[in-house]
Tab-separated table of C-alpha atoms in Angstrom:
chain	number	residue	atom	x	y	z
A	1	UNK	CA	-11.358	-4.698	4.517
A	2	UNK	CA	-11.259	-4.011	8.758
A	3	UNK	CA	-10.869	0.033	8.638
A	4	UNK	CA	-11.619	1.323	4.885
A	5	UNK	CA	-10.984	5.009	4.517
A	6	UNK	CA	-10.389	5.200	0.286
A	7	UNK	CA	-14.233	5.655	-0.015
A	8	UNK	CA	-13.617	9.139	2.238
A	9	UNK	CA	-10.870	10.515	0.418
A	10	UNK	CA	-12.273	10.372	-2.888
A	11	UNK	CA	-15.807	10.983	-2.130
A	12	UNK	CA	-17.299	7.813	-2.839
A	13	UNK	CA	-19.982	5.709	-1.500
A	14	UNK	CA	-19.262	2.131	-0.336
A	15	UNK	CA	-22.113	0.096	-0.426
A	16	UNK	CA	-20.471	-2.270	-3.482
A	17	UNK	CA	-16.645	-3.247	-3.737
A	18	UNK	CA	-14.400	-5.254	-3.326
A	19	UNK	CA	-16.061	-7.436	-0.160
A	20	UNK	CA	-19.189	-7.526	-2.964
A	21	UNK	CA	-16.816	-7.914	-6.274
A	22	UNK	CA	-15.221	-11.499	-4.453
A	23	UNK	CA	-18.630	-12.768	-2.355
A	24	UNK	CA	-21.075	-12.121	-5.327
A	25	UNK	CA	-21.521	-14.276	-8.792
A	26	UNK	CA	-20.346	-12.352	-10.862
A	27	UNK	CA	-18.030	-9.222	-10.914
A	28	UNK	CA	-19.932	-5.685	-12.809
A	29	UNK	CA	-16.844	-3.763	-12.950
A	30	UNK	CA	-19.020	-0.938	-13.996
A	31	UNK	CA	-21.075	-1.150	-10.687
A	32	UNK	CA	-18.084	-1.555	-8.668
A	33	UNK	CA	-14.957	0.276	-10.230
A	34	UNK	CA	-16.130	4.054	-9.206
A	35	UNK	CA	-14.855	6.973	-10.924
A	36	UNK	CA	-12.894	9.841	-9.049
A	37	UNK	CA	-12.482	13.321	-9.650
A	38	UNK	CA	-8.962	12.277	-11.142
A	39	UNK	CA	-8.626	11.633	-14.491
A	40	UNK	CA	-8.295	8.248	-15.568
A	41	UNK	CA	-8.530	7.216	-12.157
A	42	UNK	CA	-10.998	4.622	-11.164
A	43	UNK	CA	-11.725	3.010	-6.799
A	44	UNK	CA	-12.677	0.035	-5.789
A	45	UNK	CA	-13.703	0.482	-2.221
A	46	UNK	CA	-13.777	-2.332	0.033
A	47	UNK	CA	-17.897	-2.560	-0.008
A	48	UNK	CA	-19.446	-3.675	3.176
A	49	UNK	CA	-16.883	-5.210	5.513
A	50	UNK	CA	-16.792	-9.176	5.573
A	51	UNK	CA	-16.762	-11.188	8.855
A	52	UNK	CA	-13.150	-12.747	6.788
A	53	UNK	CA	-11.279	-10.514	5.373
A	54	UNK	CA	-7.807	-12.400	5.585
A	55	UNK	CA	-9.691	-15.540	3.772
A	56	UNK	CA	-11.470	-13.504	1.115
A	57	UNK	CA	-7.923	-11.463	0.099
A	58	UNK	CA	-6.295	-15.109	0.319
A	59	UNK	CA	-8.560	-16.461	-2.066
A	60	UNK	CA	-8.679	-17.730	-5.751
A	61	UNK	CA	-11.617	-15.970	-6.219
A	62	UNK	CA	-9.040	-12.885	-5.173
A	63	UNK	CA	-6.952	-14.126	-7.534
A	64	UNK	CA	-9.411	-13.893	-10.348
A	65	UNK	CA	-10.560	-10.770	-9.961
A	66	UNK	CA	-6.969	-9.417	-9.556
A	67	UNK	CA	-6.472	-10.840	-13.061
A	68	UNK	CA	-9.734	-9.479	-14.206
A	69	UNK	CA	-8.652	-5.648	-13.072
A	70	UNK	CA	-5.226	-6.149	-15.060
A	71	UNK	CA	-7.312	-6.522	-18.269
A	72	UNK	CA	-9.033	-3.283	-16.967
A	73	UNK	CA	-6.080	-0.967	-16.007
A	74	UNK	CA	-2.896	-0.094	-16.439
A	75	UNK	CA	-1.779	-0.293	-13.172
A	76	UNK	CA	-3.345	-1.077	-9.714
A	77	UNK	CA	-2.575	0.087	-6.299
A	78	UNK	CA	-3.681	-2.309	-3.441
A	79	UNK	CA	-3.941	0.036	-0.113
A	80	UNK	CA	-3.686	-2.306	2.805
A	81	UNK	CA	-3.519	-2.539	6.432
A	82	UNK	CA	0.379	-2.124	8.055
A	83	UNK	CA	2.410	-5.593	7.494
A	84	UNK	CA	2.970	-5.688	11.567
A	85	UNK	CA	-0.339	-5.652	12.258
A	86	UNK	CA	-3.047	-8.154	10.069
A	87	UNK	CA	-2.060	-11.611	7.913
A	88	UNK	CA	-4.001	-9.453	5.241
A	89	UNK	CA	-0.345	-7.373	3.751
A	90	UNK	CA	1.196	-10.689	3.406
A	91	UNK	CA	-1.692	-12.515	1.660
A	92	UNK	CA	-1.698	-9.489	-1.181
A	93	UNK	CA	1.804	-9.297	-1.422
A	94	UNK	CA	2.734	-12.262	-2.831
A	95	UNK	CA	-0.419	-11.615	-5.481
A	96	UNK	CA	1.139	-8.523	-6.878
A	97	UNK	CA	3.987	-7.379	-9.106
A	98	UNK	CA	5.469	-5.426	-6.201
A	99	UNK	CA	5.084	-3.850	-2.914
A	100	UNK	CA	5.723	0.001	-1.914
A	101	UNK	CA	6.278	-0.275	1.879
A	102	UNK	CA	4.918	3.241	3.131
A	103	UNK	CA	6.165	4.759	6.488
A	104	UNK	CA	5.215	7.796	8.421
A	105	UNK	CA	8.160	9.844	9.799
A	106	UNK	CA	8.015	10.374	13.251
A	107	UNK	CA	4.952	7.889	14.016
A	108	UNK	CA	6.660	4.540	12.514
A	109	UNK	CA	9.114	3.095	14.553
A	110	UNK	CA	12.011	1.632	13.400
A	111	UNK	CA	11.434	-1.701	14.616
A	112	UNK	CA	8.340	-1.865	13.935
A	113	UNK	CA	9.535	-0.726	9.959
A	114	UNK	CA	12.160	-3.852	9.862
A	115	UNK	CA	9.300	-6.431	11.431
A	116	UNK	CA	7.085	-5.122	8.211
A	117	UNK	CA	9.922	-5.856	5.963
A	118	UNK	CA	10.703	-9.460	8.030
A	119	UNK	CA	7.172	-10.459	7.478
A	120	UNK	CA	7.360	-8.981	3.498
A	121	UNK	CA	10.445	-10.932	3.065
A	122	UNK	CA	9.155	-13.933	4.755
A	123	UNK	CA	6.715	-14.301	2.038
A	124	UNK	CA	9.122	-13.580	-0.683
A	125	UNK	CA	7.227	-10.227	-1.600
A	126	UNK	CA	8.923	-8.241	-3.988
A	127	UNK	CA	9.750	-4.546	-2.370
A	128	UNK	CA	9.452	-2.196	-5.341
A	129	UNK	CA	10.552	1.171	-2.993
A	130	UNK	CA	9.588	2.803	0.572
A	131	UNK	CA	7.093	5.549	0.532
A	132	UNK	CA	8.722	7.646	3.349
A	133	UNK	CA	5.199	10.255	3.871
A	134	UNK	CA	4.552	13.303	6.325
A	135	UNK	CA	7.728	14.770	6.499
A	136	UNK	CA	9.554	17.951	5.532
A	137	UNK	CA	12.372	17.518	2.271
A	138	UNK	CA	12.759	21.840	3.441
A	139	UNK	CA	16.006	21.280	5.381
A	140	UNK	CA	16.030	17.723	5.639
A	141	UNK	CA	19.567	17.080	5.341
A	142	UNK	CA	19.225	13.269	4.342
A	143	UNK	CA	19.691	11.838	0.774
A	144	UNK	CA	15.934	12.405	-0.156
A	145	UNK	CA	16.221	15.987	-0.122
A	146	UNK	CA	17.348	15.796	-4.059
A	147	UNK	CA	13.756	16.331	-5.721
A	148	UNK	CA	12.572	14.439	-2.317
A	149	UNK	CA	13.597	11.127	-4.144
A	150	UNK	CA	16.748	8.754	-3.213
A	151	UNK	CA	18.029	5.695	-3.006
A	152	UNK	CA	18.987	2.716	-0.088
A	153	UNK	CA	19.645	-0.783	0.228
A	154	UNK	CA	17.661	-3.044	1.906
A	155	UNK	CA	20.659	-5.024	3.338
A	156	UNK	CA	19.835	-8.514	2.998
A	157	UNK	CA	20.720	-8.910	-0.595
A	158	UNK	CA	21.979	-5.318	-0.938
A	159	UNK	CA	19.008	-4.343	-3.508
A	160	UNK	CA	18.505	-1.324	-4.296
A	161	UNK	CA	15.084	0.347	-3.909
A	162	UNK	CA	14.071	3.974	-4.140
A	163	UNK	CA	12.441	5.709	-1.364
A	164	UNK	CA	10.205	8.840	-2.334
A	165	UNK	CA	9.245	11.272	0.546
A	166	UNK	CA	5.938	13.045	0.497
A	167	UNK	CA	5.895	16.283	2.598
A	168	UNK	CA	3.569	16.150	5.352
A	169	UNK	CA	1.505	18.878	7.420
A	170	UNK	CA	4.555	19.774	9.791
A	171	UNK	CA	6.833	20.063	6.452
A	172	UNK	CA	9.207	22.983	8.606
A	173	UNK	CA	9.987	20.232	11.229
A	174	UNK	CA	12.740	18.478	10.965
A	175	UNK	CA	12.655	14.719	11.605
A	176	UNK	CA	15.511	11.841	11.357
A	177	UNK	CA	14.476	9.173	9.137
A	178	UNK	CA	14.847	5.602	10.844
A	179	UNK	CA	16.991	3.357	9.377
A	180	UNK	CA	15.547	0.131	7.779
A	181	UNK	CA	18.976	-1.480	6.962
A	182	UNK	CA	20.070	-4.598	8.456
A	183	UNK	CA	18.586	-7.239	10.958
């Protein structure tokens, strides 16, 4: 709800959303759940941007419609802003089944990785696997480069999560992934 870009990579307008779906009366899923060009895939877009977005995602009318869209779908993806930067990670986290933490090789650093996971953690989110995107599995060398899928630990509690790697525009450059274990 600060910077929405889903509307642009599906095609969509955003004139109705989610800012609409959790200020309005009532929720018309079928005015505000657009269709994509992917099968079975339906967006809600964030609508016009609210002067309180942390408040609205933090609410129980947030809460309502979350349990609303599980009646609707199979599964739901919540894109948010970076957990380092807005409250607004941390308020959806703890409203979901799970959280896929997605970095971007090369442009995330690693401290700033392990202060997203602190402030996950702090809120007891559950981390369901790192999304490790923009980078090359061609002669990678790491443990993703099996079917660009692997496993790690997140060190606290020595869970296991799985980390997939999508290849990025610079897929022949070679990158070292940062390392998200420990404190």
């Amino acid at each position: 709800l600060h910077r929405p870009t889903q509307h642009q990579l599906f095609h969509l307008i955003n004139n109705v959303g989610l800012s609409t779906a959790l200020l309005g009366d009532q929720v018309d899923f079928d005015r505000v759940l657009q269709r994509t060009s992917v099968p079975g895939l339906r967006v809600l877009t964030s609508g016009p941007l609210p002067p309180n977005p942390a408040e609205l995602l933090g609410s129980q009318r947030m809460l309502e419609l979350l349990s609303r869209l599980r009646d609707e779908a199979d599964t739901i993806l919540i894109d948010s802003p970076p957990a380092t930067l807005l409250a607004d990670a941390a308020a959806l986290s703890v409203r979901t089944d799970g959280v896929l933490y997605v970095l971007r090789a090369g442009k995330t650093r690693g401290d700033v990785a392990k202060r997203g996971l602190a402030a996950l953690r702090q809120v007891n989110a559950h981390l369901a696997g790192v999304v490790l995107n923009g980078t090359s599995t061609k002669n990678s060398g790491y443990y993703y480069n099996y079917d660009a899928y692997g496993y790690g630990h997140t060190g606290k509690n020595n869970e296991e999560y799985g980390v997939a790697v999508l290849p990025g525009p610079n897929s022949g450059q070679r990158k070292r992934m940062p390392s998200l274990t420990g404190s």
